[in-house]
Tab-separated table of C-alpha atoms in Angstrom:
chain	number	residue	atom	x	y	z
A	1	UNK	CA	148.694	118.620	145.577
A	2	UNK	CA	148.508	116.276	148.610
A	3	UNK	CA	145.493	118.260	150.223
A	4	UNK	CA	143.760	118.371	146.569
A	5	UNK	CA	144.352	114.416	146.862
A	6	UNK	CA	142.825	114.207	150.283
A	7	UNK	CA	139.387	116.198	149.472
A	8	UNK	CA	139.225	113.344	146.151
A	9	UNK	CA	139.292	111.191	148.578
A	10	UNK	CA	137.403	112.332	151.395
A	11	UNK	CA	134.741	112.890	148.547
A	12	UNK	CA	134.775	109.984	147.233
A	13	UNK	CA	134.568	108.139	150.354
A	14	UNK	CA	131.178	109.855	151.081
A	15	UNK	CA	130.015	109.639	147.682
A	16	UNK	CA	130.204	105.426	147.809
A	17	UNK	CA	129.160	105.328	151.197
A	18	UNK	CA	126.164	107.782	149.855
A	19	UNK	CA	125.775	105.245	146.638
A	20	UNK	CA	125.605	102.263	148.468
A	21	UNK	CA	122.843	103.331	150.647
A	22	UNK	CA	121.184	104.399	147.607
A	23	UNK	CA	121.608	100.870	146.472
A	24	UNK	CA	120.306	98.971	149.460
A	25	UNK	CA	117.478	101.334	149.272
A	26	UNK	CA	116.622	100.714	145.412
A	27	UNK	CA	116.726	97.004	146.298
A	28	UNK	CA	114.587	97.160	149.107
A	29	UNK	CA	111.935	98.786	146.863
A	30	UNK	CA	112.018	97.382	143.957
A	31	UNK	CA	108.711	95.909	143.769
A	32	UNK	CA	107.449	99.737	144.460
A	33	UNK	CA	106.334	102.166	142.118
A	34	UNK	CA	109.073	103.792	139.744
A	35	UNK	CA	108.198	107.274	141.199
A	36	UNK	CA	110.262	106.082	144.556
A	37	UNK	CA	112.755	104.727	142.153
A	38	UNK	CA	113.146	107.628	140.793
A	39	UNK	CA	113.356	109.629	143.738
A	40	UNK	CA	115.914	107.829	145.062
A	41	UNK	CA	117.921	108.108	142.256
A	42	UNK	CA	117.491	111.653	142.416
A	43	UNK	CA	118.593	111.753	146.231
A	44	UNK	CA	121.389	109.571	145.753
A	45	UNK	CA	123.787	112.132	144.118
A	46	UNK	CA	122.783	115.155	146.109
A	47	UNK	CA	123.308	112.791	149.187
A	48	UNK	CA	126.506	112.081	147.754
A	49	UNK	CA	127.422	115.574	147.234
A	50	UNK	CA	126.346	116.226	150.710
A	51	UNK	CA	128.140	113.367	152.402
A	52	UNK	CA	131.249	114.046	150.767
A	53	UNK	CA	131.095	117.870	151.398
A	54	UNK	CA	130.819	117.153	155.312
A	55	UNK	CA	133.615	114.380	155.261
A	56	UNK	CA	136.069	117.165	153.950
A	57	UNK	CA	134.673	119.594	156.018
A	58	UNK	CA	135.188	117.854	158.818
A	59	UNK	CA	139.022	116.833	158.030
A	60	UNK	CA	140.016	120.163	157.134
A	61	UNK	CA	137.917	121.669	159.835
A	62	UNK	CA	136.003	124.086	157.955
A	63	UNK	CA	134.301	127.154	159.498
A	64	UNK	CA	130.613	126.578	160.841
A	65	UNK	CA	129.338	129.527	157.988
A	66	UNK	CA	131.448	127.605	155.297
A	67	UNK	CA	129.497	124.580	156.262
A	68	UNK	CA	126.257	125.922	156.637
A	69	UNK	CA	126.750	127.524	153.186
A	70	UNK	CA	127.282	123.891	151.730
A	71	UNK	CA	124.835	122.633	153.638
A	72	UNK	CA	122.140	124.797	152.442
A	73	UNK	CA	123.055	124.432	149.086
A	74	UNK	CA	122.793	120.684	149.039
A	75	UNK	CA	119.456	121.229	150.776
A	76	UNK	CA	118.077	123.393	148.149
A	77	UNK	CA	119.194	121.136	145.646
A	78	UNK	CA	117.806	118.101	146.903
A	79	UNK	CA	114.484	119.777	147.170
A	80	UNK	CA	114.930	120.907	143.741
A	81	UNK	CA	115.899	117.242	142.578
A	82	UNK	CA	113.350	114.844	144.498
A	83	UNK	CA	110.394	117.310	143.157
A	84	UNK	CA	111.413	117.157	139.998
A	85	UNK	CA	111.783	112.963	139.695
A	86	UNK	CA	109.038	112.874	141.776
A	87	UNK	CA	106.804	114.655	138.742
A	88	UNK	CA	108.694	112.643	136.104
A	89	UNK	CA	107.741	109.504	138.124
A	90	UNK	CA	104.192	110.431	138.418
A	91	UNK	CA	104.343	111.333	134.809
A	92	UNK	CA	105.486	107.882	133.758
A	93	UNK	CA	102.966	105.659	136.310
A	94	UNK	CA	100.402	107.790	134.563
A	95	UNK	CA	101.340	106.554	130.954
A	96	UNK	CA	101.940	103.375	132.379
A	97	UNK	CA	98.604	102.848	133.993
A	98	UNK	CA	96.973	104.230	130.822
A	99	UNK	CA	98.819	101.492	129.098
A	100	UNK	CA	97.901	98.890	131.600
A	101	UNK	CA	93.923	99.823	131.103
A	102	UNK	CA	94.725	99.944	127.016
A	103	UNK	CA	95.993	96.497	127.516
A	104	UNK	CA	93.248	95.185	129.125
A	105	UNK	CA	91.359	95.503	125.876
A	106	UNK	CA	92.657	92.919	124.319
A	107	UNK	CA	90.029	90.338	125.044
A	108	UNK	CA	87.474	93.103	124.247
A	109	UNK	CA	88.123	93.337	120.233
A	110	UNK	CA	91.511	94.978	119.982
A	111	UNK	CA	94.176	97.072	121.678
A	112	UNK	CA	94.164	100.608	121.413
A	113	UNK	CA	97.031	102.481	122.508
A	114	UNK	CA	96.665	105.689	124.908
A	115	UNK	CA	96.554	109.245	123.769
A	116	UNK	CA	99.205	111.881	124.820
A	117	UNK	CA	103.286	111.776	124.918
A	118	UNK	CA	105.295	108.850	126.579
A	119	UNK	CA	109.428	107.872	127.319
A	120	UNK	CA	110.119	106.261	123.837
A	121	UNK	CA	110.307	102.696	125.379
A	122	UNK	CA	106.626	102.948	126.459
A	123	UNK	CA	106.011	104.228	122.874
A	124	UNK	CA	107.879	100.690	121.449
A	125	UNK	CA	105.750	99.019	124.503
A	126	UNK	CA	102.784	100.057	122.755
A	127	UNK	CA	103.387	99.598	119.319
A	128	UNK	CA	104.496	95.647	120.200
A	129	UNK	CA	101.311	95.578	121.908
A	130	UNK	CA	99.386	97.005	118.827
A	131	UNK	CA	101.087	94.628	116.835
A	132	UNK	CA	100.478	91.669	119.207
A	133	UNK	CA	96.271	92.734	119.421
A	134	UNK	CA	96.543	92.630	115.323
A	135	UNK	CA	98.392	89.114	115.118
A	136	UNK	CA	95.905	87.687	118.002
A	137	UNK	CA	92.652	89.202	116.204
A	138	UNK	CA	93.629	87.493	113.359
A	139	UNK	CA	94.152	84.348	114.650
A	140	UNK	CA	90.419	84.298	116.757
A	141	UNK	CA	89.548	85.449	113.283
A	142	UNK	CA	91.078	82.453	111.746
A	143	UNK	CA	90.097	80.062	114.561
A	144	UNK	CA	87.024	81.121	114.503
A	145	UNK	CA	86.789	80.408	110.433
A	146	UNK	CA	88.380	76.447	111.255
A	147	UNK	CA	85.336	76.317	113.755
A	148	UNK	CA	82.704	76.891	111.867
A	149	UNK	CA	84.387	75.137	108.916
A	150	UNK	CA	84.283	72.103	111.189
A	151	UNK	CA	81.308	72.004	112.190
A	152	UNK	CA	80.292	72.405	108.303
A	153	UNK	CA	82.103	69.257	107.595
A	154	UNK	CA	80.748	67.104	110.872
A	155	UNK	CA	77.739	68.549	109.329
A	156	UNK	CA	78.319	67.174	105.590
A	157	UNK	CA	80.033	64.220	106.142
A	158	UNK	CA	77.212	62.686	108.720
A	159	UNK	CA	74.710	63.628	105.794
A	160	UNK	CA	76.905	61.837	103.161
A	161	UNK	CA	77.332	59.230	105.550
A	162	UNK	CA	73.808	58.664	106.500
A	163	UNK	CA	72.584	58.269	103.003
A	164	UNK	CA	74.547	55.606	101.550
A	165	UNK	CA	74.148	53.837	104.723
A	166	UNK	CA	70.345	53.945	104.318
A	167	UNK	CA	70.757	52.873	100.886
A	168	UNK	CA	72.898	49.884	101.889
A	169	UNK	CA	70.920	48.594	104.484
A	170	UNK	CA	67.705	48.749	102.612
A	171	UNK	CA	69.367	46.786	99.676
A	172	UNK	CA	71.023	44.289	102.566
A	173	UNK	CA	67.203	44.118	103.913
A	174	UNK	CA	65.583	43.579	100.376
A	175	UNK	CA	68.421	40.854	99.602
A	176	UNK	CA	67.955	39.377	103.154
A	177	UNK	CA	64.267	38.868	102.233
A	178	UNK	CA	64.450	37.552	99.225
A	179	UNK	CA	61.662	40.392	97.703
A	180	UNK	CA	64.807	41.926	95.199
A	181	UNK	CA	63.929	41.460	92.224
A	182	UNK	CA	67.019	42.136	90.544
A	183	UNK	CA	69.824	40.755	92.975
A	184	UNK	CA	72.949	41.381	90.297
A	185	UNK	CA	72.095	44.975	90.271
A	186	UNK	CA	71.613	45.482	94.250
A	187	UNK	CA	75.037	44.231	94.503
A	188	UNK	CA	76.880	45.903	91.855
A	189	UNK	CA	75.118	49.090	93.628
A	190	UNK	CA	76.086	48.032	96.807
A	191	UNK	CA	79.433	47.755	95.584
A	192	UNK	CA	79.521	51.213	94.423
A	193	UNK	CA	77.801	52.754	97.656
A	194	UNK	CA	81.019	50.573	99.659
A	195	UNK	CA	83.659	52.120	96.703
A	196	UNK	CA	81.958	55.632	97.438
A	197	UNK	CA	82.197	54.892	101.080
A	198	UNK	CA	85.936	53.985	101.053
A	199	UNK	CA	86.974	57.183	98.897
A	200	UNK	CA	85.239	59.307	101.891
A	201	UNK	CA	87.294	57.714	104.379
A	202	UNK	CA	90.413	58.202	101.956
A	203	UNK	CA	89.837	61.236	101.745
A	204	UNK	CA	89.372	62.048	105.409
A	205	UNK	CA	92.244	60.321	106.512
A	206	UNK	CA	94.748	62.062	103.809
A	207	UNK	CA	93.190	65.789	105.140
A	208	UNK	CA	94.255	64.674	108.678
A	209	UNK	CA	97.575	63.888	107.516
A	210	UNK	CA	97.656	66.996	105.854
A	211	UNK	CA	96.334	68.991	109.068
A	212	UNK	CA	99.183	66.922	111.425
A	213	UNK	CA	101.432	68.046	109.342
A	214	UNK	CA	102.556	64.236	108.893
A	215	UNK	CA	102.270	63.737	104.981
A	216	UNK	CA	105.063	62.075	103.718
A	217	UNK	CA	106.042	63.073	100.595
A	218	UNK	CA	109.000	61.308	98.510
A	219	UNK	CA	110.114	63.874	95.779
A	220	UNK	CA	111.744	62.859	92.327
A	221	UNK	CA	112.481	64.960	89.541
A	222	UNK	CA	110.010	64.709	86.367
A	223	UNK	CA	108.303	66.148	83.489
A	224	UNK	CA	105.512	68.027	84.189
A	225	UNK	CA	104.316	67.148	80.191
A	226	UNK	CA	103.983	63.618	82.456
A	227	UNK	CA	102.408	64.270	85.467
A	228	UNK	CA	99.816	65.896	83.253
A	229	UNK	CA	99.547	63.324	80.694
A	230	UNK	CA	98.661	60.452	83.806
A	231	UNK	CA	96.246	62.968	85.105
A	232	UNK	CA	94.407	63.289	81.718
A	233	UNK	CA	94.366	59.575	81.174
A	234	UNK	CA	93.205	58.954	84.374
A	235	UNK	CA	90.299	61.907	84.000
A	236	UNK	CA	89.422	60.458	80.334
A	237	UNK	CA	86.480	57.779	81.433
A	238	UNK	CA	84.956	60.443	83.604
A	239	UNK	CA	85.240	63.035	80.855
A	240	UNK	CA	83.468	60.637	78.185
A	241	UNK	CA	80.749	59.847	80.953
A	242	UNK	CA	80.108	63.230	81.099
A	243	UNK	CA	80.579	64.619	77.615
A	244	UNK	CA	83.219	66.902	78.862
A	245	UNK	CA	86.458	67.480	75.817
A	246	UNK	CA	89.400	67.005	78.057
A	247	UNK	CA	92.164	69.470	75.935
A	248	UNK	CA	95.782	69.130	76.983
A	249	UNK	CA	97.809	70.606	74.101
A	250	UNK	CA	99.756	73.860	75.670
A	251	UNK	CA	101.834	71.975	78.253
A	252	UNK	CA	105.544	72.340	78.000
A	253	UNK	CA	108.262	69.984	79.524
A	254	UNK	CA	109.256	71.883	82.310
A	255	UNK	CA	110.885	69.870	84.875
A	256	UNK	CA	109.893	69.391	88.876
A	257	UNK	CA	110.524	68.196	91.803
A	258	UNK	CA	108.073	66.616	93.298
A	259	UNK	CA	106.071	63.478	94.414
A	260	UNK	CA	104.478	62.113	91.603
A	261	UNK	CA	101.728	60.125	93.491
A	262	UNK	CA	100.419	63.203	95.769
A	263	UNK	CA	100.648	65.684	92.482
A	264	UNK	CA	99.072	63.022	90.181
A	265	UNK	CA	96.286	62.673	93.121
A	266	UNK	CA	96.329	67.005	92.737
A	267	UNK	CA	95.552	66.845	89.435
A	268	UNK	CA	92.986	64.555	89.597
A	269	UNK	CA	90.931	66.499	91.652
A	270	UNK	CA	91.126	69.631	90.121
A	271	UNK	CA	90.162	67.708	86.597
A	272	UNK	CA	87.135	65.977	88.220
A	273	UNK	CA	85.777	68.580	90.203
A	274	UNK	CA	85.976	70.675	86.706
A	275	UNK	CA	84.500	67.652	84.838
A	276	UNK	CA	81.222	67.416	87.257
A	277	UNK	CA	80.659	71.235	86.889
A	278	UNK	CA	80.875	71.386	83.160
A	279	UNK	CA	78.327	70.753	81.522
A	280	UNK	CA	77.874	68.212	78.458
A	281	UNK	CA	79.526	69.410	75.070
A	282	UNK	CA	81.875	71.564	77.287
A	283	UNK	CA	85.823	72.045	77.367
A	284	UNK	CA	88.000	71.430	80.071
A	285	UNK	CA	91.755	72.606	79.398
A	286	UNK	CA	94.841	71.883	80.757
A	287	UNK	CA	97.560	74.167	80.184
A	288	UNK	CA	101.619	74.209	81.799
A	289	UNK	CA	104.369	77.039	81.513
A	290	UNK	CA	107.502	78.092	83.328
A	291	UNK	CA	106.760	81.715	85.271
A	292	UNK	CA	109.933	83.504	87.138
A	293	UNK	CA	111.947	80.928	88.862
A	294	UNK	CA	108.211	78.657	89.079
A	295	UNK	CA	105.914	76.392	87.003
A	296	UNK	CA	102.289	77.276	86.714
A	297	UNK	CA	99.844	74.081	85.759
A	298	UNK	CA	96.093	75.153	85.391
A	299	UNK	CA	92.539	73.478	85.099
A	300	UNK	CA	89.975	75.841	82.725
A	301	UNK	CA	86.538	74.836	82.896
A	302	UNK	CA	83.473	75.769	81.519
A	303	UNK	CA	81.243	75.719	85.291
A	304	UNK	CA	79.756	79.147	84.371
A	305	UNK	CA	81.891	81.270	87.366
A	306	UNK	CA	82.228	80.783	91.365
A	307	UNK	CA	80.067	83.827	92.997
A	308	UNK	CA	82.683	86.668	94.124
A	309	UNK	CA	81.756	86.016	97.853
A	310	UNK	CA	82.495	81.923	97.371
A	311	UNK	CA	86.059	82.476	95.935
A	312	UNK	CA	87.735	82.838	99.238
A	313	UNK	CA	86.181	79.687	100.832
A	314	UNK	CA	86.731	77.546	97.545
A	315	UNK	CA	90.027	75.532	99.419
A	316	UNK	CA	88.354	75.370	102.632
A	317	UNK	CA	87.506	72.154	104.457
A	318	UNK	CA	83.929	71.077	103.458
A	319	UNK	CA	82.688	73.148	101.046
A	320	UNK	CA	81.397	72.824	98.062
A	321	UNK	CA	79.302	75.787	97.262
A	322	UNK	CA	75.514	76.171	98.012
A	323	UNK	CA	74.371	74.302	94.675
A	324	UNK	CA	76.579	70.827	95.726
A	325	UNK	CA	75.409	70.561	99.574
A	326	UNK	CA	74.155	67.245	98.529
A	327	UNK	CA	75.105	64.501	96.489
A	328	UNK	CA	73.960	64.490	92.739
A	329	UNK	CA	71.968	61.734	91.187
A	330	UNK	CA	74.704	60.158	90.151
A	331	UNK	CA	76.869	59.996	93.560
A	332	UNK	CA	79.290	62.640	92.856
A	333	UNK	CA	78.683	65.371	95.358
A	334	UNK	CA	81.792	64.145	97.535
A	335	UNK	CA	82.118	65.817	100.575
A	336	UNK	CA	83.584	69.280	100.055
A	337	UNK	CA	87.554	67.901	100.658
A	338	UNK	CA	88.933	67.192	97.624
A	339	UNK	CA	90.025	71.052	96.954
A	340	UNK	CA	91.552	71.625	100.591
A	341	UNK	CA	93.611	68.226	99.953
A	342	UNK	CA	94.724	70.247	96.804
A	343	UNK	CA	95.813	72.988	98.871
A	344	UNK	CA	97.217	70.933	102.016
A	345	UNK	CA	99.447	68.637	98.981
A	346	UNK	CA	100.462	72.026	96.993
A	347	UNK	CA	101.607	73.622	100.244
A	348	UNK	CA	103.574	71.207	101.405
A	349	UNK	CA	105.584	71.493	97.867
A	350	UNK	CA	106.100	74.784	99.041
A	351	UNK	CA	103.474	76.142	96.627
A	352	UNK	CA	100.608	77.603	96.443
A	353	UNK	CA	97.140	77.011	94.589
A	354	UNK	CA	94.389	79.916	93.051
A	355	UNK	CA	91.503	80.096	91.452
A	356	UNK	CA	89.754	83.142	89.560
A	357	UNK	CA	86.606	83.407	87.004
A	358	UNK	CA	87.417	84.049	83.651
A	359	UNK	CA	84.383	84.101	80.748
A	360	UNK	CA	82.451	81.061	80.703
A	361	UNK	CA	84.159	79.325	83.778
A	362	UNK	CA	86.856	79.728	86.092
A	363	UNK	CA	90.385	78.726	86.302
A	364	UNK	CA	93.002	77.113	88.882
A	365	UNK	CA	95.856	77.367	89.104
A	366	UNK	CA	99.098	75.861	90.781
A	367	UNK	CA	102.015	77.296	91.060
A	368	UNK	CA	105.473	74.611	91.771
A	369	UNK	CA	109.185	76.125	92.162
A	370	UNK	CA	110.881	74.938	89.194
A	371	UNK	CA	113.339	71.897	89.737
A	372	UNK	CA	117.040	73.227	89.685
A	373	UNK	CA	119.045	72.796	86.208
C-alpha cells in the first residue's frame, strides 16, 4: 500500500510540475493562434504522463528496458496527440478566417455566413452575426428612409414658407405705398397668412417634441363619447365650409386614459385632413368601439382611396401625397406633419394608428388600451 502511495505521488508530482509548464506556456501565447493552443494542450498531458513515469522510475529504480518501454510509448503518443490538435487547430483557424472574411461584408449589403461544418460556438458566432447584419440593414434601411424624408420636409416647408412670405411682403409693400386699394382686406389677409404661419411653426415645434422624445403628456381618465364629441364640434365650421356631413352616431362610452388636449389635437387632424379631401356633398364618419382589452376610434372619409404604394408613407414626416405638394387655393395644403404628429401623440399612449382604403375612401384608425375598470 505504501509503495502504491508513493508512485500517486511521484506521479502526481510530475504531472503538476508538467501542468504548470503547460500553463506558463498557454499564457505566454495567448495572443497566438488557437492551433498552438491547442497543441499545447495536447502536449500537456502526455508530458505529464511522461514526467510522472520518469519520477517513479527513477525512485524505484526501474530497469533501463522498462524505461525505454515507457518512454517510447509516451513518445508515440505525443506524436499521435500534437498531430491530431494540430489538424483540429488548423481546422478551426480555417472556419474562423472564413468567418472573419464573411464578417467583413457587413458594410457591403449583408453578412453571409460561410459554407461547410464548424465547433457549434462558431455556428452560434455566426448566426448572432446573421442576426446582427439583419438588425443593422434595417436600420441603414430606416435611416436612410428619415433622410430622405428630411430632406422632403426642408424641401416643403421652405416652399410653404416662401410663399406666404412673398404674399406678406407684397401686401406690406402695397400698404406701405399707399396704391391698396382695399386696405381692410390686405390686413385681414395678412392676418390669416401670420395665423397660417404660426400653425406651421406649431406644428414643427410639437413634431420635435415628439422626435426628442420630450412630450409631456398628463393623462386623466374620460369618455371617449367626449373626446369625440369636442373633436366634432371643433371640425363643424370647417365641415360646413366645405360641404362635408360630419356623422358621429356609432360611438360608445368606452372609457380612457389619456391626455385629453394631445388626443383632442389627434382627432382634429385626422377630421380635417378627411374634411379637405372630401369632396362637397360628402360624408365623413366617426365611429368608437371597445376591441380585446383596446378601444378603436376611426375617421371614414369619402377622398376616393390612397394609391397602394402611398399607404406606407401616409404617417411619415412631410408628406402629403403627390396631388397636395402645394398649398390649395384656399391655404390648406399644410405641410405634410399633421399625420406623423398623429402617430408621434398615439405612440406615446402606447398605441398605434392605421389607415386602409375601403369603397369610396379610406379609413383610420386608432387603436388606445382601454382604461382599467
Amino acid at each position: 500500500m505504501r509503495d502504491v502511495l508513493l508512485i500517486a505521488l511521484y506521479a502526481l508530482l510530475g504531472a503538476v510540475a508538467a501542468g504548470l509548464l503547460g500553463a506558463l506556456a498557454l499564457r505566454a501565447l495567448r495572443h497566438r493562434s488557437v492551433a498552438v493552443s491547442l497543441a499545447v494542450v495536447a502536449a500537456v498531458p502526455v508530458t505529464a504522463m511522461l514526467a510522472g513515469t520518469l519520477a517513479v522510475a527513477w525512485a524505484m529504480f526501474l530497469s533501463s528496458h522498462d524505461l525505454t518501454v515507457v518512454t517510447t510509448v509516451c513518445a508515440m503518443a505525443a506524436v499521435v496527440s500534437l498531430a491530431t490538435a494540430l489538424l483540429l487547430g488548423r481546422w478551426v483557424v480555417a472556419r474562423s478566417n472564413a468567418l472573419t472574411r464573411a464578417a467583413r461584408s457587413f458594410d457591403e449589403g449583408g453578412f453571409a455566413a460561410p459554407d461547410g461544418g464548424a465547433t457549434a460556438e462558431l455556428a452560434e458566432l455566426a448566426r448572432e452575426l446573421a442576426a446582427t447584419s439583419a438588425r443593422l440593414a434595417k436600420s441603414r434601411e430606416r435611416e436612410r428612409a428619415l433622410d430622405a424624408s428630411r430632406r422632403e420636409l426642408v424641401a416643403w416647408i421652405s416652399h410653404d414658407l416662401r410663399t406666404p412670405l412673398a404674399g406678406l411682403r407684397a401686401m406690406s409693400e402695397a400698404l406701405e405705398d399707399g396704391v391698396a386699394e382695399d386696405p381692410e382686406r390686405y390686413f385681414r389677409q395678412i392676418r390669416t397668412e401670420v395665423d397660417r404661419l404660426n400653425a406651421l411653426v406649431g406644428d414643427l415645434f410639437e413634431l420635435s417634441r415628439i422626435h426628442a422624445g420630450a412630450l409631456p403628456l398628463s393623462p386623466a381618465r374620460m369618455s371617449v363619447y367626449d373626446l369625440v364629441g369636442d373633436a366634432l364640434a371643433g371640425a363643424g365650421p370647417l365641415a360646413r365650409e366645405h360641404g362635408v356631413r360630419l356623422v358621429g352616431g356609432e360611438v360608445d362610452a368606452v372609457p380612457v386614459e389619456v391626455d385629453g388636449k394631445e388626443m383632442t389635437r389627434v382627432l382634429g387632424n385626422l377630421l380635417v385632413n378627411a374634411i379637405r379631401r372630401t369632396p362637397a356633398d360628402g360624408t365623413v364618419a366617426v365611429a368608437a368601439r371597445r376591441a380585446a382589452g383596446t378601444v378603436v376610434v376611426s375617421v371614414t372619409d369619402e377622398c376616393g382611396g390612397i394609391p397602394e404604394e402611398d399607404l406606407p408613407r401616409v404617417f411619415d414626416t412631410g408628406w402629403r401625397g403627390s396631388a397636395a405638394r402645394t398649398p390649395s387655393a384656399h391655404g390648406h395644403g399644410g405641410a405634410g406633419l399633421g399625420l406623423a404628429i398623429v402617430r408621434g401623440i398615439v405612440e406615446a399612449h402606447a398605441g398605434r394608428v392605421t389607415v386602409r382604403n375601403v369603397p369610396g375612401g379610406c379609413r383610420f384608425e386608432v387603436t388606445l388600451p382601454a382604461a382599467r375598470a
